[in-house]
mmCIF file of C-alpha atoms in Angstrom:
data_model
loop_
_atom_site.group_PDB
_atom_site.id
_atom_site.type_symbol
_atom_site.label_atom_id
_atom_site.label_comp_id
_atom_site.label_asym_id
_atom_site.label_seq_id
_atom_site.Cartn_x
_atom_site.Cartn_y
_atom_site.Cartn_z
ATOM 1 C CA UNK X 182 141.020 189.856 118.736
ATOM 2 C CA UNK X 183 139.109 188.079 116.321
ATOM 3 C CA UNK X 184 138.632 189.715 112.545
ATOM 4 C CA UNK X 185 135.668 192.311 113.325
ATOM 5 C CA UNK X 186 132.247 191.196 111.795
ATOM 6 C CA UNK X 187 132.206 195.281 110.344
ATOM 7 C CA UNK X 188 135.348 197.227 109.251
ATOM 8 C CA UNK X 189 135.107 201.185 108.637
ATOM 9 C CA UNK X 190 137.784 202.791 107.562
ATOM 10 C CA UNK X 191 138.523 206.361 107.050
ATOM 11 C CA UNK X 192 134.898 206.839 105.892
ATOM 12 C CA UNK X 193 133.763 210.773 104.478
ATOM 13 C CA UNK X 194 130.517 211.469 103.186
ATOM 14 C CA UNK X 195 130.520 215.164 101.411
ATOM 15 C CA UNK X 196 127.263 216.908 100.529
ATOM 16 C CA UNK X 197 128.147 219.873 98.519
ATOM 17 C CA UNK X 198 131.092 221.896 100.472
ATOM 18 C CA UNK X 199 129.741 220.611 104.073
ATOM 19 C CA UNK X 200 131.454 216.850 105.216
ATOM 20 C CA UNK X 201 128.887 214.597 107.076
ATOM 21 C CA UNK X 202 131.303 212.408 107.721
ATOM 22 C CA UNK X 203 135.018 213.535 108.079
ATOM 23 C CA UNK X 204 137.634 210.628 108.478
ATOM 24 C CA UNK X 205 135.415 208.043 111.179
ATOM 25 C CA UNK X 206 137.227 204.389 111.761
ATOM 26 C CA UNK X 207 136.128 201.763 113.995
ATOM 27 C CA UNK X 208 135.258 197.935 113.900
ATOM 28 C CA UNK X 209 132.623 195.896 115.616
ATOM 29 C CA UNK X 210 133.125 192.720 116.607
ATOM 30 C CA UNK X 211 130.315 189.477 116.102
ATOM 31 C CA UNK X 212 128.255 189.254 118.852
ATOM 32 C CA UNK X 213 128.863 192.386 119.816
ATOM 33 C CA UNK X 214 126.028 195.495 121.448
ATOM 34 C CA UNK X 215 127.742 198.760 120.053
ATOM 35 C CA UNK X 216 126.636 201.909 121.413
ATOM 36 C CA UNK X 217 126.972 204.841 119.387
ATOM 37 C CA UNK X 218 126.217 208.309 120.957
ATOM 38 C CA UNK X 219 126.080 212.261 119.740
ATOM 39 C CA UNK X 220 124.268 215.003 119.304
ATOM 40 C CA UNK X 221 122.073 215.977 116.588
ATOM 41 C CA UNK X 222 123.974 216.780 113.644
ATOM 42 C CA UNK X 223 127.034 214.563 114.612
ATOM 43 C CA UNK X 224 126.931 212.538 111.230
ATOM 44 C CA UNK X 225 125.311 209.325 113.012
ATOM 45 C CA UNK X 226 122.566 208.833 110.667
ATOM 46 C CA UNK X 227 124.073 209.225 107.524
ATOM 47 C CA UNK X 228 126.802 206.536 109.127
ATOM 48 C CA UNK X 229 123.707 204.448 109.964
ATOM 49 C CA UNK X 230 122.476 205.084 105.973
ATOM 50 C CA UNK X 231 126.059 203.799 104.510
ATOM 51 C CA UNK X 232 125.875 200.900 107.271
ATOM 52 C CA UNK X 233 122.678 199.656 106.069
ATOM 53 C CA UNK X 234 123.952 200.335 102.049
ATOM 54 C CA UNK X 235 121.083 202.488 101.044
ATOM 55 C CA UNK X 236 123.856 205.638 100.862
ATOM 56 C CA UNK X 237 127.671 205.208 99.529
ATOM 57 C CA UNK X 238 130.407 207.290 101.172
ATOM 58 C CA UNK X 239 132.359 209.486 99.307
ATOM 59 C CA UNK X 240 135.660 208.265 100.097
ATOM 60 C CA UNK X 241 136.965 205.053 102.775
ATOM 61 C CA UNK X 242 136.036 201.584 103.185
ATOM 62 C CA UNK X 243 133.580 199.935 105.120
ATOM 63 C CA UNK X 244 133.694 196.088 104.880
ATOM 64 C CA UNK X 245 130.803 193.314 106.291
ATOM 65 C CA UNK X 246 131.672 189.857 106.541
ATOM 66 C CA UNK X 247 135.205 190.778 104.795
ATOM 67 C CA UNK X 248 133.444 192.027 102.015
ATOM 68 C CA UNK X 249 132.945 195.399 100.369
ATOM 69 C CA UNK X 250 129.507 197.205 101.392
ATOM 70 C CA UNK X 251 128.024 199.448 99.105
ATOM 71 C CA UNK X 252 124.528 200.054 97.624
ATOM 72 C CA UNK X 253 125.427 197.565 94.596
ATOM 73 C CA UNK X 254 126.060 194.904 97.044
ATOM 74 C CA UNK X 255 122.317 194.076 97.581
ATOM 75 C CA UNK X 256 122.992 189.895 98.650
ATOM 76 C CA UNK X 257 124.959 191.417 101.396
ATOM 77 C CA UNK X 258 122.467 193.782 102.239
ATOM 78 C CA UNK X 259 119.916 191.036 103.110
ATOM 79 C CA UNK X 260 121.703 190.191 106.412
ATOM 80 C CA UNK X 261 121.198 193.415 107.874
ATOM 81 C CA UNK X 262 118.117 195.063 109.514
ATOM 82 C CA UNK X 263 117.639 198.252 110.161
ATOM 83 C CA UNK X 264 114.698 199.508 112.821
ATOM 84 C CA UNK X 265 114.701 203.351 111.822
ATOM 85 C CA UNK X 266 113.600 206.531 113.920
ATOM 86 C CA UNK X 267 110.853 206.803 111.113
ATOM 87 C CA UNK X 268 108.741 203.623 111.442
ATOM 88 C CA UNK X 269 108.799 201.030 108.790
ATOM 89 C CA UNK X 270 105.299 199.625 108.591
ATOM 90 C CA UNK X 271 101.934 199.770 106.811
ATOM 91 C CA UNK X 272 99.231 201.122 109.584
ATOM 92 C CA UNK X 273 96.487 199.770 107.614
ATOM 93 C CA UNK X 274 97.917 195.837 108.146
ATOM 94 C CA UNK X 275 97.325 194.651 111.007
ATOM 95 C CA UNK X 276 100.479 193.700 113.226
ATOM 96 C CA UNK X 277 100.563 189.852 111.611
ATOM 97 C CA UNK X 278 100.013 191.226 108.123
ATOM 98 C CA UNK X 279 102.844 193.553 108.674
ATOM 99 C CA UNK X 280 105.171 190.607 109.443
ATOM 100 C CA UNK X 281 103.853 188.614 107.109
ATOM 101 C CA UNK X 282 104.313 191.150 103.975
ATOM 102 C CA UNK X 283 107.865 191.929 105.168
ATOM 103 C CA UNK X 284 108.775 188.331 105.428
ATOM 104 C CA UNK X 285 107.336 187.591 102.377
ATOM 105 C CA UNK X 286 109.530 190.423 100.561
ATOM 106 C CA UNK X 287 112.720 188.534 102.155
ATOM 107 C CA UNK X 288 112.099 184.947 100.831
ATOM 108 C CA UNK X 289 110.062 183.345 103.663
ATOM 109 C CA UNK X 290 106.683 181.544 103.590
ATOM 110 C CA UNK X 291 104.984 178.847 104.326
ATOM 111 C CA UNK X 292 105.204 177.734 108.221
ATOM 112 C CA UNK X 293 108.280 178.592 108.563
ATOM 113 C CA UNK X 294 107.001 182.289 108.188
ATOM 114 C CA UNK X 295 104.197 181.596 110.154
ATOM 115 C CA UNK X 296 106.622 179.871 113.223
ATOM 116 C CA UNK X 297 108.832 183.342 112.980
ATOM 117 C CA UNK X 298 105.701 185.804 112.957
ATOM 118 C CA UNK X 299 104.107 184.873 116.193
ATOM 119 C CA UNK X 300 107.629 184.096 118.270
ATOM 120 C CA UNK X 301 108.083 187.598 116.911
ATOM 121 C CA UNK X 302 104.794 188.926 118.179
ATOM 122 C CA UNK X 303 105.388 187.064 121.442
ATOM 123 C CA UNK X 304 108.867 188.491 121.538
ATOM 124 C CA UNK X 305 107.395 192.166 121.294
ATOM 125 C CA UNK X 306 104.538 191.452 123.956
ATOM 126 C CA UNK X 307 101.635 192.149 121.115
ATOM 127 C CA UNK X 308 100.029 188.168 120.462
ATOM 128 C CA UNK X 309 96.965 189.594 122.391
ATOM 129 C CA UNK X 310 96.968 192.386 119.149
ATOM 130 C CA UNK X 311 98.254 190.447 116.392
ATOM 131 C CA UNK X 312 94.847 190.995 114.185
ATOM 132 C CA UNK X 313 94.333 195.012 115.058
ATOM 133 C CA UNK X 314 95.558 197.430 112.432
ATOM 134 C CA UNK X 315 98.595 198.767 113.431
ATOM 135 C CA UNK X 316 97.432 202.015 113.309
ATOM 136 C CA UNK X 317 95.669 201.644 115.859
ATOM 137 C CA UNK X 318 98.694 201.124 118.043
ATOM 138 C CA UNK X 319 100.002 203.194 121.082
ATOM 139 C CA UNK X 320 103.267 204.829 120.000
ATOM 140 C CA UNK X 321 104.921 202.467 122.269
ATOM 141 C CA UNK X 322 103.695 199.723 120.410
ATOM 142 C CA UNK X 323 104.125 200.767 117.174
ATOM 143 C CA UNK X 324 108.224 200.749 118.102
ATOM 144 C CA UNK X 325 107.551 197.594 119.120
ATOM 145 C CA UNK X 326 105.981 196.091 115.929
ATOM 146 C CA UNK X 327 109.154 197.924 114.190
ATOM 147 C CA UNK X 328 111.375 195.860 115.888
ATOM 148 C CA UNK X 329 110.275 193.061 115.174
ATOM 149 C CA UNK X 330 109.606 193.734 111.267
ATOM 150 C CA UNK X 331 113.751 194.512 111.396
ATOM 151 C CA UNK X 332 114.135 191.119 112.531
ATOM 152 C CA UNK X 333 112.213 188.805 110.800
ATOM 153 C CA UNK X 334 114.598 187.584 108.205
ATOM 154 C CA UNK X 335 117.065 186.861 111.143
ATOM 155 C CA UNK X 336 119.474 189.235 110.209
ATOM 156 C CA UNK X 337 123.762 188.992 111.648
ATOM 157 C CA UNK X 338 123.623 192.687 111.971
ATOM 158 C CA UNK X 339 120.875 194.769 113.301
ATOM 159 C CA UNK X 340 121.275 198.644 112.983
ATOM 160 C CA UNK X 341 118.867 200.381 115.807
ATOM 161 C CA UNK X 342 118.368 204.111 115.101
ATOM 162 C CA UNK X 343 116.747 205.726 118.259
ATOM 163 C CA UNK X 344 114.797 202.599 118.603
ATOM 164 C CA UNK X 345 112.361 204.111 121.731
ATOM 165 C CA UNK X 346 111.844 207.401 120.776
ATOM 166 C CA UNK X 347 108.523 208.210 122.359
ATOM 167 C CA UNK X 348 107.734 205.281 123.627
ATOM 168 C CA UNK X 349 106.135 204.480 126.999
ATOM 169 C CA UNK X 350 108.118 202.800 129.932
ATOM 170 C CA UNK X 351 106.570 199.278 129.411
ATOM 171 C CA UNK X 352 107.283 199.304 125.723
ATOM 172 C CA UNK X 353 110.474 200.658 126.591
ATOM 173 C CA UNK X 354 110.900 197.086 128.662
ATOM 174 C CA UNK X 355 109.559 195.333 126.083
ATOM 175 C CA UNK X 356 112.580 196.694 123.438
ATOM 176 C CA UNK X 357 115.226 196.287 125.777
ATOM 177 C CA UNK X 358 114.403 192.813 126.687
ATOM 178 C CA UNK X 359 113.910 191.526 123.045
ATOM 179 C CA UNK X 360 117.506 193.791 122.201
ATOM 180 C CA UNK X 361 118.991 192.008 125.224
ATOM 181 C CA UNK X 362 117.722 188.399 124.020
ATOM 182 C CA UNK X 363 118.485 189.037 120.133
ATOM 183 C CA UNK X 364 121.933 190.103 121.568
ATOM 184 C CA UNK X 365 122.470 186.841 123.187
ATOM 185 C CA UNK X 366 121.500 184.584 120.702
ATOM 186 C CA UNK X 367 124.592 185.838 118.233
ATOM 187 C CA UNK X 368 123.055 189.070 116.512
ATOM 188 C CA UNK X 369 125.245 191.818 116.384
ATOM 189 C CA UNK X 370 124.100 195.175 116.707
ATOM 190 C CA UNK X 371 124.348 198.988 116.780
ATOM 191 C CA UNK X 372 122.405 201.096 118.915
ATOM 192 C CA UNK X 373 122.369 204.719 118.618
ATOM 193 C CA UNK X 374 120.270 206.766 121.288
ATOM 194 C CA UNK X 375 119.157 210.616 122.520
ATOM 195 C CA UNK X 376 118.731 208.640 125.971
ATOM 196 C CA UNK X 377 122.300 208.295 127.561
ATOM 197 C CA UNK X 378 120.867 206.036 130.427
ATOM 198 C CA UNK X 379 120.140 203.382 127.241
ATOM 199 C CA UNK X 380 123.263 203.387 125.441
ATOM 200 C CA UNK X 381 124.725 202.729 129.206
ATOM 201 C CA UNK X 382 122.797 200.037 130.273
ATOM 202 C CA UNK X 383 122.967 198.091 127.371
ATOM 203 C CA UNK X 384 126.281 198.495 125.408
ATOM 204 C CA UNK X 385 129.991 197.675 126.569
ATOM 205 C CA UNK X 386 131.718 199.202 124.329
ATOM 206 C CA UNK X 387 130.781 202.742 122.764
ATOM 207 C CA UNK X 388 131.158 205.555 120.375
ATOM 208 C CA UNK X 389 130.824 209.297 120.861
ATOM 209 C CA UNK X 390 130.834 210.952 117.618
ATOM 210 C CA UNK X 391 130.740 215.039 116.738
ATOM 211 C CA UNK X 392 130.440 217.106 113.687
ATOM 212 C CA UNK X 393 131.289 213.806 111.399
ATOM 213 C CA UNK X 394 133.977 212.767 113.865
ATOM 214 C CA UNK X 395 135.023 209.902 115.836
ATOM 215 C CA UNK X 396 135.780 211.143 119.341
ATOM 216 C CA UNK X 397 135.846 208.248 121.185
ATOM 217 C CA UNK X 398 135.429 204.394 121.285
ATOM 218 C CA UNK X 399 136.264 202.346 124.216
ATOM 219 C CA UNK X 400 134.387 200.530 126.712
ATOM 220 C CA UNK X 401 132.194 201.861 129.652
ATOM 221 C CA UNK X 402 134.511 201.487 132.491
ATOM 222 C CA UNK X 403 137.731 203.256 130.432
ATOM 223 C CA UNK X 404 135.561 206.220 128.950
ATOM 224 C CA UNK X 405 134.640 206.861 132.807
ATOM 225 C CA UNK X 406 138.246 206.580 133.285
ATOM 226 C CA UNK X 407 138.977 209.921 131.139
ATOM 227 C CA UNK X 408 137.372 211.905 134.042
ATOM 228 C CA UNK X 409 138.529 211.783 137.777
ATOM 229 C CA UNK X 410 135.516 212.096 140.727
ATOM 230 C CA UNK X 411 134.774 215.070 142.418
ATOM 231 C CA UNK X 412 134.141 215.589 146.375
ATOM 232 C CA UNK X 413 132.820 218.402 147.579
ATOM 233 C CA UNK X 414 133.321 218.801 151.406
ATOM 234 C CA UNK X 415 131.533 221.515 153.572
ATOM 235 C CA UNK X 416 132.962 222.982 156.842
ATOM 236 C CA UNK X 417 131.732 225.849 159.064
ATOM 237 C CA UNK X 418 135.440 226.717 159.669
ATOM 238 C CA UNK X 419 137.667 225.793 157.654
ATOM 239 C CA UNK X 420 141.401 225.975 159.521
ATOM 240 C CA UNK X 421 144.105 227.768 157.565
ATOM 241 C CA UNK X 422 146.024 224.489 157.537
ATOM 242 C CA UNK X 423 143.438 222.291 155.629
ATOM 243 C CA UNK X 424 144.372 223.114 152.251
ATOM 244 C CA UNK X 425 147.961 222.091 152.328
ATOM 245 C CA UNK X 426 147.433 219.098 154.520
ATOM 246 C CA UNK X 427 144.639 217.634 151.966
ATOM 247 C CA UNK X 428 146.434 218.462 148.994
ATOM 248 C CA UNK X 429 149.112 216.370 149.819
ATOM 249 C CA UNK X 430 147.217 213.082 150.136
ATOM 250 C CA UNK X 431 148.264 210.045 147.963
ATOM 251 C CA UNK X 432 145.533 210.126 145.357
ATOM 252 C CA UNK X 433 144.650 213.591 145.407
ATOM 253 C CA UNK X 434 145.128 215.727 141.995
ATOM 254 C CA UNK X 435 143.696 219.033 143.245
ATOM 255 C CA UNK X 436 142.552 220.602 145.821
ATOM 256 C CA UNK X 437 140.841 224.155 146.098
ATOM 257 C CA UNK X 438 138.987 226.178 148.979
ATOM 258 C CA UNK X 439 136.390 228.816 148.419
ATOM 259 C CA UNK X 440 134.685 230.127 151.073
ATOM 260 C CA UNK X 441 133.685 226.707 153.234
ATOM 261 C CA UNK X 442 133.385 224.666 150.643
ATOM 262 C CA UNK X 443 136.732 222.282 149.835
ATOM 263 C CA UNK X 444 136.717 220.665 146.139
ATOM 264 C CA UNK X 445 139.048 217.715 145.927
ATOM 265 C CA UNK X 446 139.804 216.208 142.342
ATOM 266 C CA UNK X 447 141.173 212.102 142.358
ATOM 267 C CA UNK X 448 141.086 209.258 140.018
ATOM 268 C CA UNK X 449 139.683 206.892 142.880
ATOM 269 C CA UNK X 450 138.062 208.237 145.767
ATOM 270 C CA UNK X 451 137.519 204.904 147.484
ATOM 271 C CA UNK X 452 140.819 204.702 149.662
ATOM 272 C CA UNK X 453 140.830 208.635 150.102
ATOM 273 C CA UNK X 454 137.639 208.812 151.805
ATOM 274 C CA UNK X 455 139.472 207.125 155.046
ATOM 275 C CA UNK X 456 142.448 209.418 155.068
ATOM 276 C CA UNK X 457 140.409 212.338 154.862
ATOM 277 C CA UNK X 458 138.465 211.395 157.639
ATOM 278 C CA UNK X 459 141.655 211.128 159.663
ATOM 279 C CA UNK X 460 143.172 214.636 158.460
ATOM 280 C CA UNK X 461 139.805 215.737 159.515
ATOM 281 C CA UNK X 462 139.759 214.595 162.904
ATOM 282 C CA UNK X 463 143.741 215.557 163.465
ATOM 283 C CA UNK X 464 142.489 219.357 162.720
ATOM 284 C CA UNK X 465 139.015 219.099 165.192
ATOM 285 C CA UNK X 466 137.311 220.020 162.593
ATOM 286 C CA UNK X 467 134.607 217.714 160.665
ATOM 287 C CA UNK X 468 133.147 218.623 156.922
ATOM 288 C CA UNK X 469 129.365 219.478 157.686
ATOM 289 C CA UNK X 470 128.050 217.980 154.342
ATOM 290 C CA UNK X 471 130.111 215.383 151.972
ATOM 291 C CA UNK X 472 129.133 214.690 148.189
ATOM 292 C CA UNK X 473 131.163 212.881 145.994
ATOM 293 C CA UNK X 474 130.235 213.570 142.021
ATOM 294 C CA UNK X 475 131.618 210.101 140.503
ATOM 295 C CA UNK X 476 132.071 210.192 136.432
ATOM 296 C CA UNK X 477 129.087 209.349 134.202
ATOM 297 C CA UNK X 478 128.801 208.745 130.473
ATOM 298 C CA UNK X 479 127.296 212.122 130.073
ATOM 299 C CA UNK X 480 130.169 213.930 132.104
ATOM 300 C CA UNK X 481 131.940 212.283 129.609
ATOM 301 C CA UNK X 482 130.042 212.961 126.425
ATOM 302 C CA UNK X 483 129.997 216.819 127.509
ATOM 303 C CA UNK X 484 133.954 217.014 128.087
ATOM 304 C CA UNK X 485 134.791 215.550 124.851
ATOM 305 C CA UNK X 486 131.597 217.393 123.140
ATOM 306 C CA UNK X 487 131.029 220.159 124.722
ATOM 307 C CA UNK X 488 127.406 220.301 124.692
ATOM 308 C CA UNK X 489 124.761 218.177 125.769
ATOM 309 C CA UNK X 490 123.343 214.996 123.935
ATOM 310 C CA UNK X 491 120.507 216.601 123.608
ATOM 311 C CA UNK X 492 121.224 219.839 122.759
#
């Protein structure tokens, strides 16, 4: 694996008596769409704060480019944008001005400034609103304009804190299509989320943190792999034999009976459905109703949490 674009290492952040941040390690990769997930409280935001150097950690490392990151390290700061959960922009500028100030602040002007503020406005879907005050704006919109004032210097790593909190479906669209495109032209990013359903759409790999630890980092497909699917069969009868003969199917990990309803437990329930079916039909006696429960990121996220995101 290539040397990670961002190194953190054994990172704790103390605020009196109470750690924020006990022990978390993990790298991200260049090019890279990092989720990171957990429930309020979890420490993610004061990660976020160190990430973007506006808030030192007590004790660890965390490295960008190689280098050290800290709130003294303000050259290395300017290649990292942040869109926060509170939005960053002045509602009595219109959406243009707004680019244009924060452009201004990091070095640009000139056409080239001009050039980046309206493929950013394009990029966010508001060209057609470019001269209203941004106060003015839908919530929806206003996360879009936010977006876009986090990118406008260009930056390699773009930290997104909750980046469509109350926003409406098509701005919702509009985010995840400019994150998606940003994404694929080289910028690396972190994405932290309340909404599950984003952080699994859009991010390969991701992080589950709780109460200022790391949990969990690992791609999609292997966090799913943590938890085995669930069928649920239904029978009107079930015969005394069905237990035992079900339990010992290849593939099955366990197998109980209450009442008329038969929960099976298996890593892959692909090539059991088939042998079921034919233990079924050897005993006469169908399942009325089938449902299969496969694993999700939140079945996940509540096994190693033990709450909801949410919650």
């Amino acid at each position: 694996m290539n040397q990670p674009i961002l190194a953190i290492s054994d990172v704790r952040k103390q605020y009196g008596r109470a750690p924020a941040l006990n022990g978390v390690s993990l790298d991200v990769q260049a090019g890279e769409l990092f989720g990171l997930l957990g429930p309020n409280g979890a420490g993610k935001t004061t990660l976020m704060s160190i990430l973007a150097g506006l808030l030192d950690a007590t004790s660890g490392t965390v490295t960008l480019f190689g280098q050290p990151l800290s709130q003294q390290a303000r050259s290395l700061r300017q290649s990292i944008g942040i869109a926060t959960q509170d939005l960053a922009l002045y509602p009595e500028l219109t959406a243009r001005e707004n680019l244009t100030f924060f452009g201004r602040l990091y070095g640009l002007a000139g056409e080239p400034l001009r050039h980046r503020v309206e493929e950013l406005l394009a990029g966010v879907g508001l060209t057609e609103r470019g001269d209203d005050r941004a106060g003015t704006f839908s919530g929806g919109m206003k996360r879009r304009l936010n977006l876009a004032i986090a990118v406008i210097h260009r930056p390699k790593l773009l930290l997104l804190d909750e980046p469509t909190t109350g926003v409406d479906p098509q701005s919702r669209n509009h985010i995840f299509e400019q994150v998606r495109s940003l994404n694929a032209a080289g910028m690396t990013m972190i994405y932290t989320s309340h909404y599950m359903e984003e952080v699994q759409a859009l991010c390969p790999r991701i992080a589950i943190m709780d109460q200022g630890r790391m949990l969990a980092c690992d791609t999609l497909p292997n966090l799913l792999r943590r938890l085995e699917s669930v069928l649920h069969l239904q029978f009107d009868t079930p015969p005394e034999t069905l237990r035992a003969r079900l339990a010992e199917l290849p593939g099955v990990t366990g197998c109980t009976i209450q009442g008329q309803r038969v929960e099976l437990t298996t890593p892959n329930a692909a090539p059991l459905l088939p042998r079921i079916a034919t233990v079924c039909a050897e005993l006469a006696q169908m399942p009325t109703t089938m449902e299969l429960q496969q694993p999700t990121l939140e079945r996940v996220f509540l096994h190693l949490t033990g709450h909801d995101l949410r919650d």
